[in-house]
Amino acid sequence: EVQLVESGGGLVQPGRSLRLSCAASGFTFDDYAMHWVRQAPGKGLEWVSGISWNSGSIGYADSVKGRFTISRDNAKSSLYLQMNSLRAEDTALYYCTKSTGFGVVNPPDYWGQGTLVTVSS
Amino acid sequence: QSALTQPRSVSGSPGQSVTISCTGTSSDVGAYNYVSWYQQHPGKAPKLMIYDVTKRPSGVPDRFSGSKSGNTASLTISGLQAEDEADYYCCSYAGSYSVVFGGGTKLTVL
């Protein structure tokens, strides 16, 4: 059974940093691309970032480019999102998602339960 | 990276069919066969219903089908059931290792 467990969310002041982690199990982690997707309270889904199976291809939404960094550790079956210079508009539930294939072109299939990030002074 | 355009809401009676549209551009929906659809019930994580325009993951009823014409993709749900009431989101690869979602459609089963 595929399991994705996010951690690292919380309350943080504007301008500060936070690092999200996602522990994956139940599948061969290094065979699949991974994505982070967020959902602000009461709003729709927004793709944040994606990373290919071998970290060779990485993409970001314009709204986070230059501030967020996605990475993965295949040896640990873990996905990360380093979030710097956080803004109020980054407040959202952040989902870790497994892709249907090895590239960023492949969409999310399995989703974690999410970790809540609240940016407020 | 502009969001794909979906109707805010659609509705139908049990047993009927409904279609949700998802309009993008020649740089995303029109350019790639990487359109997917997600169902989200309140307080739950999204669930993949359709990927690669027409493919259904294991366990998804064949009442759900996807299609694409030009820059517009569509999700059709036939034989509507009460449990189909949810929010639905389309998603497309948009080139240069980027992905874009639609704004979401609330499906009401009357």
Coordinates of C-alpha atoms in Angstrom, one line a residue:
Chain A
E1 CA 0.0 0.0 0.0
V2 CA 1.3 3.4 -1.0
Q3 CA 1.9 5.7 1.9
L4 CA 3.0 9.3 1.9
V5 CA 3.5 11.0 5.2
E6 CA 4.2 14.7 5.3
S7 CA 5.8 16.6 8.2
G8 CA 7.4 19.9 9.0
G9 CA 4.4 22.2 8.7
G10 CA 3.5 24.8 11.3
L11 CA 3.1 28.5 12.1
V12 CA 5.9 30.7 10.8
Q13 CA 6.4 34.4 10.5
P14 CA 6.6 36.1 7.1
G15 CA 10.1 36.1 5.7
R16 CA 11.2 33.0 7.6
S17 CA 11.9 29.5 6.4
L18 CA 10.4 26.1 6.8
R19 CA 11.4 22.6 5.4
L20 CA 8.8 20.1 4.6
S21 CA 9.5 16.4 4.5
C22 CA 7.6 13.4 3.0
A23 CA 8.3 9.8 3.9
A24 CA 7.3 7.4 1.2
S25 CA 6.6 3.7 1.4
G26 CA 4.8 0.9 -0.4
F27 CA 6.4 1.5 -3.8
T28 CA 9.8 1.7 -5.4
F29 CA 10.5 5.4 -4.7
D30 CA 13.3 5.9 -7.2
D31 CA 11.1 4.7 -10.1
Y32 CA 8.7 7.7 -9.8
A33 CA 8.7 11.4 -10.1
M34 CA 7.2 13.3 -7.2
H35 CA 5.2 16.6 -6.8
W36 CA 4.3 19.0 -4.1
V37 CA 0.7 20.5 -4.5
R38 CA -0.9 23.0 -2.1
Q39 CA -4.4 24.1 -1.3
A40 CA -5.1 27.3 0.5
P41 CA -8.0 27.2 2.9
G42 CA -11.3 27.1 1.0
K43 CA -9.4 27.3 -2.3
G44 CA -8.4 25.1 -5.2
L45 CA -5.4 23.0 -5.9
E46 CA -2.1 24.7 -6.9
W47 CA 0.9 22.8 -8.2
V48 CA 4.0 23.9 -6.4
S49 CA 6.9 21.9 -7.7
G50 CA 7.9 18.6 -9.3
I51 CA 11.1 16.5 -9.5
S52 CA 11.9 13.5 -11.7
W53 CA 13.0 10.1 -10.5
N54 CA 16.7 11.0 -10.6
S55 CA 16.4 14.7 -9.7
G56 CA 17.5 15.4 -13.3
S57 CA 14.4 17.5 -14.1
I58 CA 12.9 19.9 -11.7
G59 CA 10.1 22.5 -12.1
Y60 CA 8.5 25.2 -10.0
A61 CA 5.4 27.3 -10.2
D62 CA 6.1 31.0 -10.9
S63 CA 4.7 31.9 -7.5
V64 CA 7.4 30.0 -5.7
K65 CA 10.3 30.1 -8.1
G66 CA 13.5 31.4 -6.5
R67 CA 12.1 30.9 -3.0
F68 CA 11.3 27.2 -2.8
T69 CA 13.6 24.2 -3.5
I70 CA 12.5 20.7 -4.1
S71 CA 14.8 17.7 -3.5
R72 CA 14.7 14.0 -2.9
D73 CA 16.8 11.3 -1.2
N74 CA 16.2 8.0 -3.0
A75 CA 18.2 6.1 -0.4
K76 CA 15.8 7.3 2.3
S77 CA 12.6 7.3 0.1
S78 CA 12.1 10.9 1.1
L79 CA 11.0 14.1 -0.6
Y80 CA 11.6 17.6 0.7
L81 CA 10.5 21.1 0.1
Q82 CA 12.7 23.9 1.4
M83 CA 10.6 27.1 1.7
N84 CA 12.4 30.4 2.1
S85 CA 11.1 34.0 2.3
L86 CA 7.7 32.8 3.2
R87 CA 4.7 35.0 2.5
A88 CA 1.1 35.1 3.8
E89 CA -0.1 33.8 0.5
D90 CA 2.0 30.6 1.0
T91 CA -0.5 29.6 3.8
A92 CA -1.9 26.3 2.6
L93 CA -2.1 22.6 3.2
Y94 CA 0.9 21.1 1.4
Y95 CA 0.4 17.7 -0.2
C96 CA 3.2 15.3 -1.1
T97 CA 2.2 13.3 -4.2
K98 CA 3.6 10.3 -6.1
S99 CA 3.6 10.5 -9.9
T100 CA 2.2 8.0 -12.4
G101 CA 5.7 7.8 -14.0
F102 CA 9.3 8.8 -13.8
G103 CA 9.1 12.3 -15.3
V104 CA 7.6 15.6 -14.2
V105 CA 5.2 15.2 -17.2
N106 CA 3.5 12.5 -15.3
P107 CA 0.7 13.7 -13.0
P108 CA 0.2 12.9 -9.3
D109 CA -1.7 9.7 -8.5
Y110 CA -1.3 9.0 -4.8
W111 CA -1.6 11.9 -2.3
G112 CA -0.6 12.2 1.3
Q113 CA -2.9 13.8 3.9
G114 CA -1.0 17.0 3.8
T115 CA 0.8 19.3 6.3
L116 CA -0.5 22.7 7.1
V117 CA 1.7 25.7 6.7
T118 CA 0.5 29.0 8.2
V119 CA 2.5 32.2 7.5
S120 CA 1.5 34.9 9.9
S121 CA 3.0 37.4 12.3
Chain B
Q1 CA 1.3 29.4 -15.8
S2 CA -2.3 30.6 -15.9
A3 CA -4.8 28.2 -14.3
L4 CA -7.0 26.1 -16.6
T5 CA -10.6 27.3 -16.9
Q6 CA -13.4 25.1 -15.4
P7 CA -17.0 26.0 -14.8
R8 CA -17.5 26.9 -11.1
S9 CA -20.4 24.4 -10.8
V10 CA -22.4 21.7 -12.6
S11 CA -25.3 19.6 -11.4
G12 CA -27.3 16.6 -12.5
S13 CA -29.9 14.2 -11.2
P14 CA -29.1 10.6 -10.2
G15 CA -28.7 8.4 -13.3
Q16 CA -28.0 11.3 -15.6
S17 CA -24.7 12.2 -17.3
V18 CA -22.7 15.4 -16.7
T19 CA -19.7 16.8 -18.5
I20 CA -17.1 19.1 -16.9
S21 CA -14.9 21.1 -19.3
C22 CA -11.4 22.2 -18.8
T23 CA -10.0 24.9 -21.2
G24 CA -6.4 25.6 -21.5
T25 CA -4.1 26.8 -24.3
S26 CA -2.0 25.5 -27.1
S27 CA 0.9 25.5 -24.6
D28 CA -0.7 23.1 -22.1
V29 CA -3.9 21.1 -22.8
G30 CA -3.6 21.5 -26.5
A31 CA 0.1 20.6 -26.6
Y32 CA 0.3 17.4 -24.5
N33 CA -1.8 14.3 -23.8
Y34 CA -1.0 14.7 -20.1
V35 CA -4.4 15.8 -18.8
S36 CA -5.6 14.3 -15.6
W37 CA -8.7 14.7 -13.4
Y38 CA -9.1 14.6 -9.6
Q39 CA -12.1 14.1 -7.3
Q40 CA -12.0 15.7 -3.9
H41 CA -14.6 15.2 -1.2
P42 CA -14.7 17.8 1.7
G43 CA -11.8 17.3 4.1
K44 CA -10.2 14.6 2.0
A45 CA -7.1 14.4 -0.2
P46 CA -7.8 14.4 -3.9
K47 CA -8.2 11.1 -5.8
L48 CA -7.0 10.5 -9.3
M49 CA -9.9 9.6 -11.6
I50 CA -8.4 10.0 -15.1
Y51 CA -4.9 10.4 -16.4
D52 CA -3.2 10.8 -19.8
V53 CA -6.6 12.2 -21.1
T54 CA -8.5 8.9 -21.2
K55 CA -6.9 6.4 -18.9
R56 CA -8.6 5.2 -15.8
P57 CA -6.7 4.0 -12.7
S58 CA -7.5 0.6 -11.3
G59 CA -10.6 0.9 -9.1
V60 CA -12.2 3.9 -10.8
P61 CA -15.6 3.0 -12.2
D62 CA -16.0 3.1 -16.0
R63 CA -18.8 5.7 -15.5
F64 CA -15.9 8.1 -15.5
S65 CA -14.4 8.9 -18.9
G66 CA -12.1 11.6 -20.3
S67 CA -11.6 13.2 -23.7
K68 CA -9.8 16.1 -25.3
S69 CA -10.4 18.3 -28.4
G70 CA -8.0 21.0 -29.2
N71 CA -7.3 23.1 -26.1
T72 CA -10.3 21.7 -24.1
A73 CA -10.4 18.6 -22.1
S74 CA -13.6 17.1 -20.7
L75 CA -14.6 14.7 -17.9
T76 CA -17.9 12.9 -18.3
I77 CA -19.6 11.1 -15.5
S78 CA -22.5 8.8 -16.6
G79 CA -25.1 7.2 -14.4
L80 CA -24.6 9.9 -11.7
Q81 CA -24.6 8.6 -8.1
A82 CA -25.0 10.5 -4.9
E83 CA -21.4 9.7 -3.9
D84 CA -20.1 11.5 -7.0
E85 CA -21.0 14.8 -5.4
A86 CA -17.5 16.4 -4.9
D87 CA -15.1 19.0 -6.3
Y88 CA -13.4 18.1 -9.5
Y89 CA -10.1 19.5 -10.8
C90 CA -8.3 19.1 -14.1
C91 CA -4.6 19.2 -14.5
S92 CA -2.2 19.4 -17.4
Y93 CA 1.5 19.4 -18.1
A94 CA 2.4 22.8 -19.3
G95 CA 5.9 22.3 -20.7
S96 CA 9.3 23.3 -19.2
Y97 CA 8.7 20.9 -16.3
S98 CA 5.7 22.7 -15.1
V99 CA 2.1 21.6 -14.3
V100 CA -1.1 23.6 -14.0
F101 CA -4.4 22.9 -12.4
G102 CA -7.9 24.1 -13.1
G103 CA -9.8 26.2 -10.7
G104 CA -12.1 23.4 -9.8
T105 CA -15.8 22.5 -10.4
K106 CA -18.3 21.7 -7.7
L107 CA -20.6 18.9 -8.8
T108 CA -24.0 18.8 -7.1
V109 CA -26.1 15.6 -7.4
L110 CA -29.7 16.9 -7.2

